[in-house]
CSV table of C-alpha atoms in Angstrom, one decimal:
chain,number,residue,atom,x,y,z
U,1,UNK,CA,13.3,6.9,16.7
U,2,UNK,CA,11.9,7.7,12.8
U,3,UNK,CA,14.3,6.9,9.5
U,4,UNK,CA,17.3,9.5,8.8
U,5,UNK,CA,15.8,12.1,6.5
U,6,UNK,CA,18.3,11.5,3.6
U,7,UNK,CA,17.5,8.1,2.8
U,8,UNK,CA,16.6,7.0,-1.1
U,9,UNK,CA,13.7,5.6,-2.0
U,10,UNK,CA,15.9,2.1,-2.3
U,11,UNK,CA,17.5,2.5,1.1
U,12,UNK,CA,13.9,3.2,2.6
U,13,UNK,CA,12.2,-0.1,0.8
U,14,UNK,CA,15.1,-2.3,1.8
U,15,UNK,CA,14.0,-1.5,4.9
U,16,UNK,CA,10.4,-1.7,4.5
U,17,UNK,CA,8.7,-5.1,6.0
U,18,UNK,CA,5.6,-6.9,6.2
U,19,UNK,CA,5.2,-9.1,9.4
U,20,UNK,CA,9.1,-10.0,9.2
U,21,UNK,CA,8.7,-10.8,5.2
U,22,UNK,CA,9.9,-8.6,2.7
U,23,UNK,CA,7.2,-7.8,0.0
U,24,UNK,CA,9.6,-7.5,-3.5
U,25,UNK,CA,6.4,-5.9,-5.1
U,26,UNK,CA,6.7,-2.6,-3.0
U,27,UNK,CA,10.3,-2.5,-4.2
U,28,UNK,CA,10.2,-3.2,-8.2
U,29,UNK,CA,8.0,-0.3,-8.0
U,30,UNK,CA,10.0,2.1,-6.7
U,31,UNK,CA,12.4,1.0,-8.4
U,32,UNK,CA,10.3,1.7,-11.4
U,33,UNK,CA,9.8,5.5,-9.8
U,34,UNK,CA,13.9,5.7,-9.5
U,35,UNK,CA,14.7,4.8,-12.6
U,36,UNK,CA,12.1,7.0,-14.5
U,37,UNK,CA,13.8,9.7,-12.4
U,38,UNK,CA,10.7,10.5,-10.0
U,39,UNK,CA,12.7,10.3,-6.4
U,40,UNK,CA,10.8,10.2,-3.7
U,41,UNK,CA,11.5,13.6,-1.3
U,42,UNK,CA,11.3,13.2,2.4
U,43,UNK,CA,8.2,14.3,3.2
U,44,UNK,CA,6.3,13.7,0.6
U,45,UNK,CA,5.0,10.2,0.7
U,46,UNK,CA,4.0,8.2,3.9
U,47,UNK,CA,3.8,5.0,3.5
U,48,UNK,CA,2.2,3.0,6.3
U,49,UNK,CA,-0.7,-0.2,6.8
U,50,UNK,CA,-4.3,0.4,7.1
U,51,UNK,CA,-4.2,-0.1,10.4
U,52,UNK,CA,-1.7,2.8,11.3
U,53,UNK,CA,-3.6,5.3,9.0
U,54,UNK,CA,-7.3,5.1,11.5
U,55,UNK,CA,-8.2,8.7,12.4
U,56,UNK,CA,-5.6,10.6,9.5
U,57,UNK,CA,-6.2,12.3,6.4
U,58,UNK,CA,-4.2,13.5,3.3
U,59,UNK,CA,-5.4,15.0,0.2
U,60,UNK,CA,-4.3,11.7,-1.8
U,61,UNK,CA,-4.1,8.2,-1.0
U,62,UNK,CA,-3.0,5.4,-3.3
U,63,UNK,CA,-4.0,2.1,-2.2
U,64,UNK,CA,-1.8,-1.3,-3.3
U,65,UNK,CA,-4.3,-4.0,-4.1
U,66,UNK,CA,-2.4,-6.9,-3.7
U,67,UNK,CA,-2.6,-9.3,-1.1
U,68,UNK,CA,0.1,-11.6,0.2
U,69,UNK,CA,-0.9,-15.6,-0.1
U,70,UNK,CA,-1.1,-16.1,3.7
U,71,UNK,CA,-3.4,-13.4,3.7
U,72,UNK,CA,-5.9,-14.8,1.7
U,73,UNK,CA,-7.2,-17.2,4.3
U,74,UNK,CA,-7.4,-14.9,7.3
U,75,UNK,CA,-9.2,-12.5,5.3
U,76,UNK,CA,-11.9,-15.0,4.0
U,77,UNK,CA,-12.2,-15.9,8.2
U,78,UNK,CA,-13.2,-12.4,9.0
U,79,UNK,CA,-14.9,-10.7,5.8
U,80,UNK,CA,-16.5,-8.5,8.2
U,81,UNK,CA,-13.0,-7.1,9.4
U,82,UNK,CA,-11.7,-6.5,6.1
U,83,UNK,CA,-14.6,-4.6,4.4
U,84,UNK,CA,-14.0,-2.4,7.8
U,85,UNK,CA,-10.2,-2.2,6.7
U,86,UNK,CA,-11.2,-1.4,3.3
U,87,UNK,CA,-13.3,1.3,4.2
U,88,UNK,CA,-10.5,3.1,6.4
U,89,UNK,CA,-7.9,2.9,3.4
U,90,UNK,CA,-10.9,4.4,1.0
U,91,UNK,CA,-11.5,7.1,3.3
U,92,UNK,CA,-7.8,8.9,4.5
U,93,UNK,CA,-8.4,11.1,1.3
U,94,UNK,CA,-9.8,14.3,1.7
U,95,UNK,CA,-9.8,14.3,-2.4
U,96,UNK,CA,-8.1,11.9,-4.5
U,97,UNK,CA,-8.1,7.5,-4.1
U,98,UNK,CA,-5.8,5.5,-6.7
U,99,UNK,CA,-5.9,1.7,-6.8
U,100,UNK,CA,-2.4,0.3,-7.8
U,101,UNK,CA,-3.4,-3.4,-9.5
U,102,UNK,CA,-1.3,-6.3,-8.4
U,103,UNK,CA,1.2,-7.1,-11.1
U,104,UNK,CA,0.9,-10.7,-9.7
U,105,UNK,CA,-0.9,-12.6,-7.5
U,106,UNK,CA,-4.1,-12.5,-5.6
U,107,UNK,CA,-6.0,-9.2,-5.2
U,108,UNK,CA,-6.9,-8.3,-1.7
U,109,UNK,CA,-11.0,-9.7,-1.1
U,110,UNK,CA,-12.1,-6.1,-0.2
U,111,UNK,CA,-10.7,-4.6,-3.7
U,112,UNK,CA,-11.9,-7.5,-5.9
U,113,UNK,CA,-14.8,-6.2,-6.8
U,114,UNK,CA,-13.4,-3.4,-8.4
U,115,UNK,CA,-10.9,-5.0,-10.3
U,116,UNK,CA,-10.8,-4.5,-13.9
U,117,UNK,CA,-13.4,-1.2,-13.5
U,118,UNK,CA,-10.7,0.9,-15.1
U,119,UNK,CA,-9.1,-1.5,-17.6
């Protein structure tokens, strides 16, 4: 069963989780997108992990490189597994990758080396 159609880019992040935690970065930027009076239209944006992206495409992908703290340490146990990860979120696009910086705290591992390219 998929989310009612004529839900609000609030009502959709309030319901957005991350592993049973709720990620307050996600929402303060759609907020931001609300309140400049850019509403999200159903349809238009998917938002989904990595993981449940293997195997799509769309023309455009944006990619948020934060990282949650508990994050940090599986990552740096499997390097391996997240430069794969990283390569499947750099790939869905068919023409156009943004990088959305982390307004605070750590950067995910496989985007650090990237950071501060555009600055």
């Amino acid at each position: 069963m998929g989310l009612p159609e004529d839900l609000t880019p609030y009502d959709l992040i309030t319901r957005m989780q991350f592993k049973g935690r709720y990620d307050p970065q996600i929402k303060k930027r759609l907020d931001t997108a609300v309140s400049n009076g850019r509403y999200i239209m159903p349809g238009s944006i998917e938002v989904d992990t990595i993981h449940s992206v293997k195997g799509l495409e769309s023309p455009a992908v944006v990619i948020d490189c934060s990282f949650l703290e508990d994050r940090v340490k599986d990552a740096k146990a499997d390097p391996e597994e997240e430069r794969r990860v990283g390569y499947v979120a750099v790939t869905r696009s068919s023409n156009h990758v943004s990088l959305i910086e982390p307004l605070n705290g750590p950067w995910s591992p496989i985007f650090e080396p990237v950071r501060g390219w555009w600055s």
